[in-house]
Amino acid sequence: MNTSTLVKQKFHFTFENLKEQYQKTLDYGYEIVRCVDYLKLKKEGLPQKLLVNRIDIDFSVKKARKLGEIFNELGIKGTFFIRLHAPEYNPFSFENYRIVRYLIDTGHEIGYHSEVVDQAAIWNENIVECFKRDLDVFKRMYGVDIKGVASHGGMTGLNNLDFWKDRKASDFGLLYEAYDKQPEFNIFQESFYVSDSEWTRWKCYNKGDRVDGDHRSLAEHIEDNHPILHVLIHSDTYFDNHFYENEK
């Protein structure tokens, strides 16, 4: 067994493996769409097999470009959610701005990865004003009207989803929040959800309920032919050879 084969077996979250899993999704007849497209399809009629493709950029914009390139090679698109206050990256740095523009210009959706509960608490500022300001900064910097928000899970112990307990996306001119239960979206409750958010293994939920002990990959779930798959991946999780290859 050569070294590359060994790495592929031991480290499942390589870009190569991920590309193969999305290719398998296409081979099984799935239509792969952005989050914003799901809203339109719910109104016009859903295909028999649909995968809604969500990507959270928690720590690495650079790796997000690699995912965008893979999707473009396969002829599919996704929704990339971007943090504005991450200590790990500056979304407006010279190179990161170029990468985000690349994603926009090649047809991917970008959304706001909100940490509004965290920032309002840390800065002692009004939470609604924080949120509105972030949306305005996002629009001015990238030149796009974002349609959706996904709440980030950080290290403060606070839950950014709490912002939405008594608010709706439409209150702010948005179409959806990734976990909202408004009938226009409500994808988490209506789909089979697969995520890589445990870093070294997958997890899944069936219509909002955790499926304990099921750590099968996206490609394995594809074989079950779920009518609606909602997939969340993180750019940070993937690598070419090993997780520490970009260590500084």
Tab-separated table of C-alpha atoms in Angstrom:
chain	number	residue	atom	x	y	z
A	1	MET	CA	0.000	0.000	0.000
A	2	ASN	CA	1.518	3.350	-1.011
A	3	THR	CA	1.561	6.406	1.237
A	4	SER	CA	-1.181	8.299	-0.617
A	5	THR	CA	-3.566	5.357	-0.295
A	6	LEU	CA	-2.801	5.079	3.409
A	7	VAL	CA	-3.477	8.778	3.966
A	8	LYS	CA	-6.752	8.547	2.075
A	9	GLN	CA	-7.889	5.673	4.286
A	10	LYS	CA	-6.806	7.249	7.566
A	11	PHE	CA	-7.827	10.830	6.891
A	12	HIS	CA	-11.290	10.873	5.379
A	13	PHE	CA	-11.667	14.651	5.155
A	14	THR	CA	-9.410	15.291	2.187
A	15	PHE	CA	-10.521	17.554	-0.640
A	16	GLU	CA	-10.174	14.577	-2.952
A	17	ASN	CA	-12.560	12.459	-0.909
A	18	LEU	CA	-15.048	15.298	-0.667
A	19	LYS	CA	-15.057	15.817	-4.422
A	20	GLU	CA	-15.745	12.104	-4.898
A	21	GLN	CA	-18.678	12.311	-2.491
A	22	TYR	CA	-20.273	15.192	-4.363
A	23	GLN	CA	-19.694	13.383	-7.645
A	24	LYS	CA	-21.506	10.376	-6.202
A	25	THR	CA	-24.367	12.671	-5.204
A	26	LEU	CA	-24.695	13.749	-8.817
A	27	ASP	CA	-24.402	10.164	-10.046
A	28	TYR	CA	-27.358	9.235	-7.822
A	29	GLY	CA	-29.502	11.858	-9.536
A	30	TYR	CA	-29.496	14.599	-6.923
A	31	GLU	CA	-29.956	18.225	-7.890
A	32	ILE	CA	-27.514	20.288	-5.805
A	33	VAL	CA	-28.586	23.856	-5.004
A	34	ARG	CA	-27.841	26.861	-2.817
A	35	CYS	CA	-29.939	27.728	0.235
A	36	VAL	CA	-31.616	30.610	-1.570
A	37	ASP	CA	-32.612	28.270	-4.409
A	38	TYR	CA	-34.447	26.025	-1.948
A	39	LEU	CA	-36.891	28.849	-1.227
A	40	LYS	CA	-37.782	29.142	-4.904
A	41	LEU	CA	-38.057	25.388	-5.380
A	42	LYS	CA	-40.431	25.086	-2.422
A	43	LYS	CA	-42.790	27.446	-4.235
A	44	GLU	CA	-42.393	26.000	-7.718
A	45	GLY	CA	-42.004	22.318	-6.876
A	46	LEU	CA	-39.165	20.246	-5.484
A	47	PRO	CA	-37.283	17.711	-7.619
A	48	GLN	CA	-37.419	14.062	-6.618
A	49	LYS	CA	-33.968	14.215	-5.050
A	50	LEU	CA	-32.471	17.440	-3.778
A	51	LEU	CA	-29.306	18.369	-1.886
A	52	VAL	CA	-29.080	21.844	-0.339
A	53	ASN	CA	-25.410	22.732	-0.113
A	54	ARG	CA	-24.291	24.883	2.847
A	55	ILE	CA	-20.712	25.793	3.782
A	56	ASP	CA	-19.726	27.655	6.960
A	57	ILE	CA	-16.412	29.500	6.873
A	58	ASP	CA	-15.470	29.303	10.541
A	59	PHE	CA	-11.695	29.689	10.359
A	60	SER	CA	-10.373	29.560	6.778
A	61	VAL	CA	-11.371	31.636	3.769
A	62	LYS	CA	-8.413	30.224	1.840
A	63	LYS	CA	-9.826	26.701	2.078
A	64	ALA	CA	-13.232	28.019	1.034
A	65	ARG	CA	-11.734	28.929	-2.330
A	66	LYS	CA	-10.644	25.301	-2.765
A	67	LEU	CA	-14.209	24.159	-2.098
A	68	GLY	CA	-15.507	26.712	-4.589
A	69	GLU	CA	-13.104	25.398	-7.206
A	70	ILE	CA	-14.257	21.808	-6.588
A	71	PHE	CA	-17.908	22.808	-6.906
A	72	ASN	CA	-17.207	24.761	-10.087
A	73	GLU	CA	-15.427	21.765	-11.602
A	74	LEU	CA	-18.493	19.628	-10.851
A	75	GLY	CA	-20.914	22.271	-12.136
A	76	ILE	CA	-22.646	22.787	-8.772
A	77	LYS	CA	-23.057	25.726	-6.398
A	78	GLY	CA	-23.280	26.286	-2.655
A	79	THR	CA	-24.011	28.888	-0.003
A	80	PHE	CA	-20.974	30.138	1.924
A	81	PHE	CA	-21.590	31.831	5.286
A	82	ILE	CA	-18.913	34.341	6.310
A	83	ARG	CA	-18.043	35.693	9.767
A	84	LEU	CA	-17.316	39.399	10.150
A	85	HIS	CA	-15.635	39.329	13.570
A	86	ALA	CA	-13.545	36.163	13.522
A	87	PRO	CA	-10.161	36.497	15.252
A	88	GLU	CA	-9.002	33.709	12.930
A	89	TYR	CA	-9.441	35.660	9.697
A	90	ASN	CA	-10.140	39.112	8.301
A	91	PRO	CA	-12.946	38.789	5.719
A	92	PHE	CA	-11.841	42.080	4.157
A	93	SER	CA	-8.108	41.398	3.850
A	94	PHE	CA	-6.587	41.752	0.390
A	95	GLU	CA	-6.592	38.025	-0.387
A	96	ASN	CA	-9.759	37.053	1.468
A	97	TYR	CA	-11.735	39.743	-0.338
A	98	ARG	CA	-10.465	38.370	-3.653
A	99	ILE	CA	-11.601	34.872	-2.650
A	100	VAL	CA	-15.068	36.012	-1.622
A	101	ARG	CA	-15.404	37.915	-4.897
A	102	TYR	CA	-14.370	34.746	-6.731
A	103	LEU	CA	-17.175	32.839	-5.002
A	104	ILE	CA	-19.714	35.534	-5.840
A	105	ASP	CA	-18.563	35.929	-9.428
A	106	THR	CA	-18.762	32.181	-10.100
A	107	GLY	CA	-22.372	31.940	-8.950
A	108	HIS	CA	-22.190	30.878	-5.326
A	109	GLU	CA	-24.392	32.478	-2.691
A	110	ILE	CA	-22.751	34.201	0.250
A	111	GLY	CA	-24.481	34.812	3.563
A	112	TYR	CA	-23.706	36.216	6.972
A	113	HIS	CA	-22.410	33.835	9.685
A	114	SER	CA	-23.814	35.805	12.591
A	115	GLU	CA	-22.297	36.153	16.060
A	116	VAL	CA	-24.602	38.953	17.092
A	117	VAL	CA	-25.370	37.655	20.602
A	118	ASP	CA	-21.652	37.330	21.300
A	119	GLN	CA	-20.740	40.752	19.972
A	120	ALA	CA	-23.575	42.592	21.745
A	121	ALA	CA	-22.507	41.031	25.045
A	122	ILE	CA	-18.783	41.623	24.517
A	123	TRP	CA	-19.209	45.216	23.309
A	124	ASN	CA	-22.177	46.053	25.556
A	125	GLU	CA	-24.082	47.398	22.567
A	126	ASN	CA	-27.687	47.093	21.397
A	127	ILE	CA	-28.109	43.714	19.739
A	128	VAL	CA	-30.469	44.833	16.971
A	129	GLU	CA	-28.238	47.762	16.069
A	130	CYS	CA	-25.250	45.391	15.956
A	131	PHE	CA	-27.090	43.114	13.564
A	132	LYS	CA	-28.286	45.905	11.275
A	133	ARG	CA	-24.815	47.427	11.169
A	134	ASP	CA	-23.250	44.096	10.226
A	135	LEU	CA	-25.710	43.623	7.384
A	136	ASP	CA	-24.937	47.137	6.125
A	137	VAL	CA	-21.169	46.566	6.308
A	138	PHE	CA	-21.561	43.238	4.511
A	139	LYS	CA	-23.586	44.823	1.707
A	140	ARG	CA	-21.293	47.811	1.299
A	141	MET	CA	-18.102	45.756	1.257
A	142	TYR	CA	-19.152	42.937	-1.060
A	143	GLY	CA	-21.716	44.836	-3.111
A	144	VAL	CA	-24.459	42.226	-2.713
A	145	ASP	CA	-27.789	42.011	-0.940
A	146	ILE	CA	-27.484	38.914	1.186
A	147	LYS	CA	-30.583	36.755	1.506
A	148	GLY	CA	-29.720	34.528	4.440
A	149	VAL	CA	-28.015	34.257	7.797
A	150	ALA	CA	-26.643	31.280	9.698
A	151	SER	CA	-25.885	31.635	13.403
A	152	HIS	CA	-22.329	30.704	14.394
A	153	GLY	CA	-21.575	28.515	17.397
A	154	GLY	CA	-18.602	30.040	19.167
A	155	MET	CA	-16.704	29.679	22.420
A	156	THR	CA	-18.458	32.282	24.589
A	157	GLY	CA	-21.075	29.926	26.012
A	158	LEU	CA	-23.796	32.107	24.500
A	159	ASN	CA	-26.140	30.875	21.787
A	160	ASN	CA	-26.346	33.139	18.742
A	161	LEU	CA	-29.597	31.440	17.743
A	162	ASP	CA	-31.239	33.112	20.755
A	163	PHE	CA	-31.414	36.295	18.680
A	164	TRP	CA	-34.138	34.633	16.617
A	165	LYS	CA	-36.400	33.534	19.463
A	166	ASP	CA	-38.680	36.536	18.969
A	167	ARG	CA	-37.553	37.738	15.540
A	168	LYS	CA	-37.896	36.649	11.928
A	169	ALA	CA	-35.495	36.991	9.012
A	170	SER	CA	-38.046	39.129	7.189
A	171	ASP	CA	-37.818	41.711	9.984
A	172	PHE	CA	-34.430	42.625	8.510
A	173	GLY	CA	-35.199	42.240	4.812
A	174	LEU	CA	-33.768	38.713	4.717
A	175	LEU	CA	-35.349	35.580	3.306
A	176	TYR	CA	-34.160	33.019	5.839
A	177	GLU	CA	-32.090	32.078	8.855
A	178	ALA	CA	-30.527	28.664	8.430
A	179	TYR	CA	-32.421	27.053	11.328
A	180	ASP	CA	-35.634	29.073	11.266
A	181	LYS	CA	-38.944	27.276	11.338
A	182	GLN	CA	-40.834	29.654	9.088
A	183	PRO	CA	-42.747	27.580	6.520
A	184	GLU	CA	-41.056	29.408	3.635
A	185	PHE	CA	-37.729	27.763	4.607
A	186	ASN	CA	-37.838	25.336	7.577
A	187	ILE	CA	-35.269	23.064	5.951
A	188	PHE	CA	-33.819	21.633	9.157
A	189	GLN	CA	-37.210	20.193	10.125
A	190	GLU	CA	-38.055	18.940	6.634
A	191	SER	CA	-34.830	17.283	5.526
A	192	PHE	CA	-32.198	14.719	6.388
A	193	TYR	CA	-29.323	16.850	7.676
A	194	VAL	CA	-25.690	15.722	7.423
A	195	SER	CA	-22.788	17.698	8.870
A	196	ASP	CA	-19.029	17.398	9.340
A	197	SER	CA	-19.129	19.648	12.418
A	198	GLU	CA	-17.572	17.042	14.716
A	199	TRP	CA	-14.294	17.616	12.801
A	200	THR	CA	-13.175	13.977	12.496
A	201	ARG	CA	-16.527	12.346	11.836
A	202	TRP	CA	-19.959	13.098	10.423
A	203	LYS	CA	-23.221	13.491	12.319
A	204	CYS	CA	-26.817	13.560	11.096
A	205	TYR	CA	-30.362	14.586	12.012
A	206	ASN	CA	-33.603	13.257	10.581
A	207	LYS	CA	-36.164	16.078	10.372
A	208	GLY	CA	-34.644	17.850	13.348
A	209	ASP	CA	-33.953	14.790	15.523
A	210	ARG	CA	-30.374	13.630	16.118
A	211	VAL	CA	-29.652	10.123	14.849
A	212	ASP	CA	-27.413	8.846	17.627
A	213	GLY	CA	-24.471	6.685	16.643
A	214	ASP	CA	-24.799	7.357	12.910
A	215	HIS	CA	-21.469	8.783	11.741
A	216	ARG	CA	-21.692	7.680	8.124
A	217	SER	CA	-20.299	9.974	5.477
A	218	LEU	CA	-22.306	11.989	2.987
A	219	ALA	CA	-21.593	9.396	0.295
A	220	GLU	CA	-23.052	6.633	2.480
A	221	HIS	CA	-26.207	8.618	3.187
A	222	ILE	CA	-26.616	9.233	-0.541
A	223	GLU	CA	-27.288	5.517	-0.953
A	224	ASP	CA	-30.409	5.862	1.228
A	225	ASN	CA	-32.003	8.132	-1.412
A	226	HIS	CA	-33.428	10.715	0.986
A	227	PRO	CA	-35.672	13.069	-0.992
A	228	ILE	CA	-34.183	16.183	0.664
A	229	LEU	CA	-30.628	16.242	1.971
A	230	HIS	CA	-29.338	19.324	3.755
A	231	VAL	CA	-25.552	19.177	3.940
A	232	LEU	CA	-23.416	21.457	6.102
A	233	ILE	CA	-19.667	21.329	5.659
A	234	HIS	CA	-16.930	23.613	6.982
A	235	SER	CA	-14.076	24.808	4.841
A	236	ASP	CA	-11.674	24.375	7.765
A	237	THR	CA	-12.225	20.617	8.007
A	238	TYR	CA	-10.631	19.679	4.679
A	239	PHE	CA	-7.039	19.349	3.491
A	240	ASP	CA	-4.931	17.860	0.720
A	241	ASN	CA	-2.702	15.542	2.758
A	242	HIS	CA	-3.210	16.070	6.495
A	243	PHE	CA	-4.874	18.501	8.880
A	244	TYR	CA	-1.664	20.291	9.907
A	245	GLU	CA	-0.346	20.971	6.419
A	246	ASN	CA	-0.991	24.730	6.748
A	247	GLU	CA	0.575	25.022	10.192
A	248	LYS	CA	2.564	28.243	10.545
